[in-house]
Coordinates of C-alpha atoms in Angstrom, one line a residue:
Chain A
E205 CA -14.2 -119.9 -63.1
P206 CA -17.3 -119.9 -60.9
E207 CA -20.3 -121.7 -62.1
V208 CA -23.8 -122.7 -61.2
T209 CA -24.0 -126.4 -60.4
Q210 CA -27.2 -128.5 -60.3
T211 CA -27.9 -132.2 -59.1
P212 CA -29.3 -134.6 -60.1
S213 CA -28.5 -134.4 -63.9
H214 CA -31.4 -136.9 -64.4
Q215 CA -34.2 -137.9 -62.2
V216 CA -36.9 -140.3 -63.2
T217 CA -39.8 -140.5 -60.7
Q218 CA -43.4 -141.9 -60.5
M219 CA -46.3 -139.6 -60.9
G220 CA -47.3 -138.3 -57.6
Q221 CA -43.9 -138.7 -56.0
E222 CA -42.0 -135.5 -54.4
V223 CA -38.9 -134.3 -56.3
I224 CA -36.2 -131.9 -55.0
L225 CA -33.9 -130.4 -57.5
R226 CA -30.9 -128.9 -56.1
C227 CA -28.8 -125.9 -57.2
V228 CA -25.5 -124.1 -56.0
P229 CA -25.6 -120.7 -57.3
I230 CA -22.4 -118.7 -57.8
S231 CA -21.2 -117.5 -54.4
N232 CA -21.4 -113.8 -54.5
H233 CA -24.8 -113.7 -56.5
L234 CA -27.9 -112.2 -55.0
Y235 CA -30.8 -113.3 -57.4
F236 CA -31.7 -116.9 -58.1
Y237 CA -34.0 -118.4 -60.7
W238 CA -35.6 -121.4 -61.9
Y239 CA -36.8 -122.0 -65.5
R240 CA -37.9 -125.2 -67.1
Q241 CA -37.9 -126.3 -70.8
I242 CA -40.3 -128.9 -71.9
L243 CA -38.8 -130.9 -74.9
G244 CA -39.3 -129.0 -78.0
Q245 CA -40.8 -125.9 -76.3
K246 CA -39.4 -122.6 -75.1
V247 CA -37.4 -122.0 -71.9
E248 CA -40.1 -120.7 -69.4
F249 CA -39.5 -118.6 -66.3
L250 CA -40.8 -120.4 -63.1
V251 CA -39.7 -118.3 -60.1
S252 CA -37.2 -115.6 -58.8
F253 CA -36.0 -115.5 -55.3
Y254 CA -34.1 -112.5 -53.7
N255 CA -33.3 -111.8 -50.1
N256 CA -34.7 -115.1 -48.9
E257 CA -38.0 -114.7 -50.5
I258 CA -39.9 -115.1 -53.8
S259 CA -39.7 -112.0 -55.6
E260 CA -41.8 -113.1 -58.7
K261 CA -43.4 -116.3 -59.8
S262 CA -45.2 -117.4 -63.1
E263 CA -48.5 -118.8 -63.5
I264 CA -46.8 -122.4 -63.8
F265 CA -45.4 -122.0 -60.4
D266 CA -48.5 -123.3 -58.4
D267 CA -49.0 -124.6 -55.0
Q268 CA -47.2 -127.8 -56.2
F269 CA -44.0 -126.0 -56.4
S270 CA -41.8 -124.4 -53.8
V271 CA -38.3 -123.0 -53.4
E272 CA -35.9 -122.7 -50.5
R273 CA -32.5 -121.6 -49.8
P274 CA -32.0 -123.7 -46.8
D275 CA -28.2 -123.0 -45.8
G276 CA -27.0 -120.0 -47.7
S277 CA -25.3 -121.8 -50.4
N278 CA -28.1 -124.4 -51.9
F279 CA -31.2 -123.3 -53.8
T280 CA -33.7 -125.9 -54.1
L281 CA -36.9 -126.5 -56.2
K282 CA -39.4 -129.0 -54.8
I283 CA -42.3 -130.5 -56.7
R284 CA -44.7 -131.9 -54.1
S285 CA -46.8 -134.3 -56.2
T286 CA -45.3 -134.7 -59.6
K287 CA -47.5 -135.0 -62.7
L288 CA -46.6 -136.2 -66.2
E289 CA -46.6 -132.7 -67.6
D290 CA -43.9 -131.7 -65.1
S291 CA -41.3 -133.7 -67.3
A292 CA -38.8 -131.3 -68.4
M293 CA -35.5 -129.8 -68.1
Y294 CA -35.1 -127.5 -65.2
F295 CA -32.5 -124.8 -65.2
C296 CA -31.1 -122.9 -62.3
A297 CA -29.6 -119.5 -62.7
S298 CA -28.2 -116.7 -60.6
R299 CA -26.8 -113.3 -61.0
T300 CA -25.3 -110.4 -59.2
G301 CA -27.2 -107.1 -58.7
G302 CA -27.8 -104.3 -61.2
R303 CA -30.3 -103.8 -63.9
T304 CA -28.4 -105.6 -66.7
G305 CA -26.7 -108.3 -64.6
E306 CA -26.0 -111.5 -66.7
L307 CA -27.8 -114.6 -65.6
F308 CA -25.6 -117.6 -65.3
F309 CA -27.2 -121.0 -65.9
G310 CA -26.4 -124.5 -64.7
E311 CA -26.5 -127.5 -66.9
G312 CA -29.9 -128.4 -66.1
S313 CA -31.6 -131.2 -64.4
R314 CA -33.9 -133.4 -66.6
L315 CA -37.0 -134.6 -64.8
T316 CA -38.8 -137.7 -66.3
V317 CA -42.2 -138.4 -64.6
L318 CA -43.6 -141.9 -65.5
Chain B
G40 CA -47.2 -109.2 -72.4
N41 CA -43.5 -109.4 -73.4
S42 CA -42.5 -111.9 -75.7
V43 CA -39.8 -113.1 -78.2
T44 CA -39.9 -114.8 -81.5
Q45 CA -37.2 -116.4 -83.2
M46 CA -36.9 -118.2 -86.5
E47 CA -37.8 -121.9 -86.7
G48 CA -35.0 -124.5 -86.9
P49 CA -33.1 -126.4 -87.5
V50 CA -30.8 -124.5 -89.6
T51 CA -28.2 -126.6 -91.5
L52 CA -25.3 -124.9 -93.1
S53 CA -22.0 -125.8 -94.5
E54 CA -18.7 -124.6 -92.7
E55 CA -17.7 -121.0 -93.6
A56 CA -21.2 -120.2 -94.6
F57 CA -22.9 -117.1 -93.5
L58 CA -25.4 -117.3 -90.5
T59 CA -28.4 -115.3 -89.7
I60 CA -31.0 -116.2 -87.0
N61 CA -33.9 -114.0 -86.9
C62 CA -35.4 -112.7 -83.6
T63 CA -37.8 -110.1 -83.0
Y64 CA -39.4 -109.0 -79.6
T65 CA -42.5 -107.4 -78.2
A66 CA -41.9 -105.4 -75.2
T67 CA -43.1 -102.3 -73.3
G68 CA -40.5 -99.9 -72.2
Y69 CA -36.7 -100.7 -73.1
P70 CA -35.6 -104.2 -72.4
S71 CA -32.2 -105.5 -72.6
L72 CA -31.5 -108.3 -75.4
F73 CA -29.5 -111.2 -75.2
W74 CA -28.4 -114.3 -77.3
Y75 CA -27.7 -117.3 -75.3
V76 CA -26.1 -120.6 -76.6
Q77 CA -26.5 -124.1 -75.4
Y78 CA -23.9 -126.5 -76.6
P79 CA -24.8 -130.3 -76.4
G80 CA -25.0 -131.6 -73.1
E81 CA -24.3 -128.2 -71.3
G82 CA -26.2 -125.4 -69.9
L83 CA -27.2 -122.1 -71.2
Q84 CA -24.2 -119.7 -71.7
L85 CA -24.6 -115.8 -72.6
L86 CA -23.1 -115.3 -76.1
L87 CA -23.8 -111.5 -76.3
K88 CA -26.1 -108.9 -75.1
A89 CA -27.1 -105.3 -75.9
T90 CA -28.9 -102.8 -73.5
K91 CA -30.1 -100.0 -75.5
A92 CA -31.1 -99.2 -79.0
D93 CA -28.4 -99.2 -81.8
D94 CA -26.1 -101.2 -79.4
K95 CA -24.2 -104.0 -81.1
G96 CA -23.4 -106.9 -79.1
S97 CA -20.5 -109.0 -80.3
N98 CA -18.5 -112.3 -79.2
K99 CA -16.7 -115.1 -80.8
G100 CA -17.4 -113.7 -84.2
F101 CA -21.0 -113.6 -83.7
E102 CA -22.9 -110.1 -83.7
A103 CA -26.3 -108.8 -83.2
T104 CA -27.6 -105.0 -83.2
Y105 CA -30.4 -103.8 -81.1
R106 CA -32.9 -102.3 -83.7
K107 CA -35.8 -100.4 -81.9
E108 CA -37.4 -99.3 -85.2
T109 CA -38.0 -102.8 -86.3
T110 CA -37.9 -104.6 -82.8
S111 CA -35.2 -106.9 -83.9
F112 CA -32.1 -108.4 -82.6
H113 CA -31.0 -110.8 -85.5
L114 CA -27.9 -113.0 -84.8
E115 CA -25.0 -113.0 -87.6
K116 CA -21.8 -114.6 -88.2
G117 CA -19.8 -114.4 -91.3
S118 CA -18.3 -117.8 -91.3
V119 CA -19.6 -120.6 -89.2
Q120 CA -17.6 -123.5 -87.9
V121 CA -18.6 -127.0 -86.9
S122 CA -18.0 -126.1 -83.4
D123 CA -20.7 -123.4 -83.6
S124 CA -23.3 -126.2 -83.7
A125 CA -25.7 -125.6 -80.9
V126 CA -29.1 -124.3 -79.9
Y127 CA -29.3 -120.4 -80.0
F128 CA -31.7 -118.6 -77.8
C129 CA -32.9 -115.1 -78.1
A130 CA -34.1 -113.5 -74.8
L131 CA -35.2 -110.1 -73.4
S132 CA -35.0 -108.9 -70.0
E133 CA -37.7 -106.7 -68.6
G134 CA -35.5 -104.9 -66.0
G135 CA -37.1 -104.1 -62.8
A136 CA -36.4 -105.9 -59.3
T137 CA -36.7 -109.5 -60.8
N138 CA -35.1 -108.8 -64.1
K139 CA -36.1 -112.2 -65.3
L140 CA -35.4 -113.2 -68.8
I141 CA -38.0 -114.1 -71.4
F142 CA -36.9 -116.5 -74.0
G143 CA -37.8 -117.5 -77.5
T144 CA -38.2 -121.0 -78.7
G145 CA -34.5 -121.7 -79.5
T146 CA -32.9 -122.5 -83.0
L147 CA -30.9 -125.5 -83.6
L148 CA -28.0 -124.9 -85.8
A149 CA -26.1 -127.8 -87.4
V150 CA -22.8 -126.9 -89.2
Q151 CA -21.6 -129.5 -91.5
P152 CA -18.0 -130.0 -92.5

């Protein structure tokens, strides 16, 4: 069964360092998303991506964040200069088209900023 | 803006007990409603969904009915198993071009043998 894969599963970094989280969405999917979940809090939308551009982003997704689909298969989230409050589980998701298309999620990448 | 509120956890039940996890929503328009489940060490998986009022989503013995009059989508299961232990997330989809999901805080269910 096709699945969304994410790497790394866990990354520890120092404050101020750049981090890239990687995702391989399901191959025939058209819409891509990043969500995050700070420990004990709700899953929050960060950004959606369609047709090689950002279609929507939340207030959380400030200039420190960027997304890219560099090669038609990977979908990356970059945090330029990490802060302590960026520590969270980051989930990638993808879906086909259609109004009610199900989002398929990866297992998440846990980011710990020290 | 649109939001989802679900009951606080953890919920601890004995095997074969009846489960209800409450979920209410606030939305303009007519969202689709979802329950996602996260088993330990795994990602979020769609458990069931309903796309319009009075629809009932069901899967693996779980059910939820889209109630527009009470803006609710409560999750129920008649007889839980230890293997149902997980975190359950209620979510709504706003539709539109992005169709992003808005999640509740999640409810941890622990089923004891």
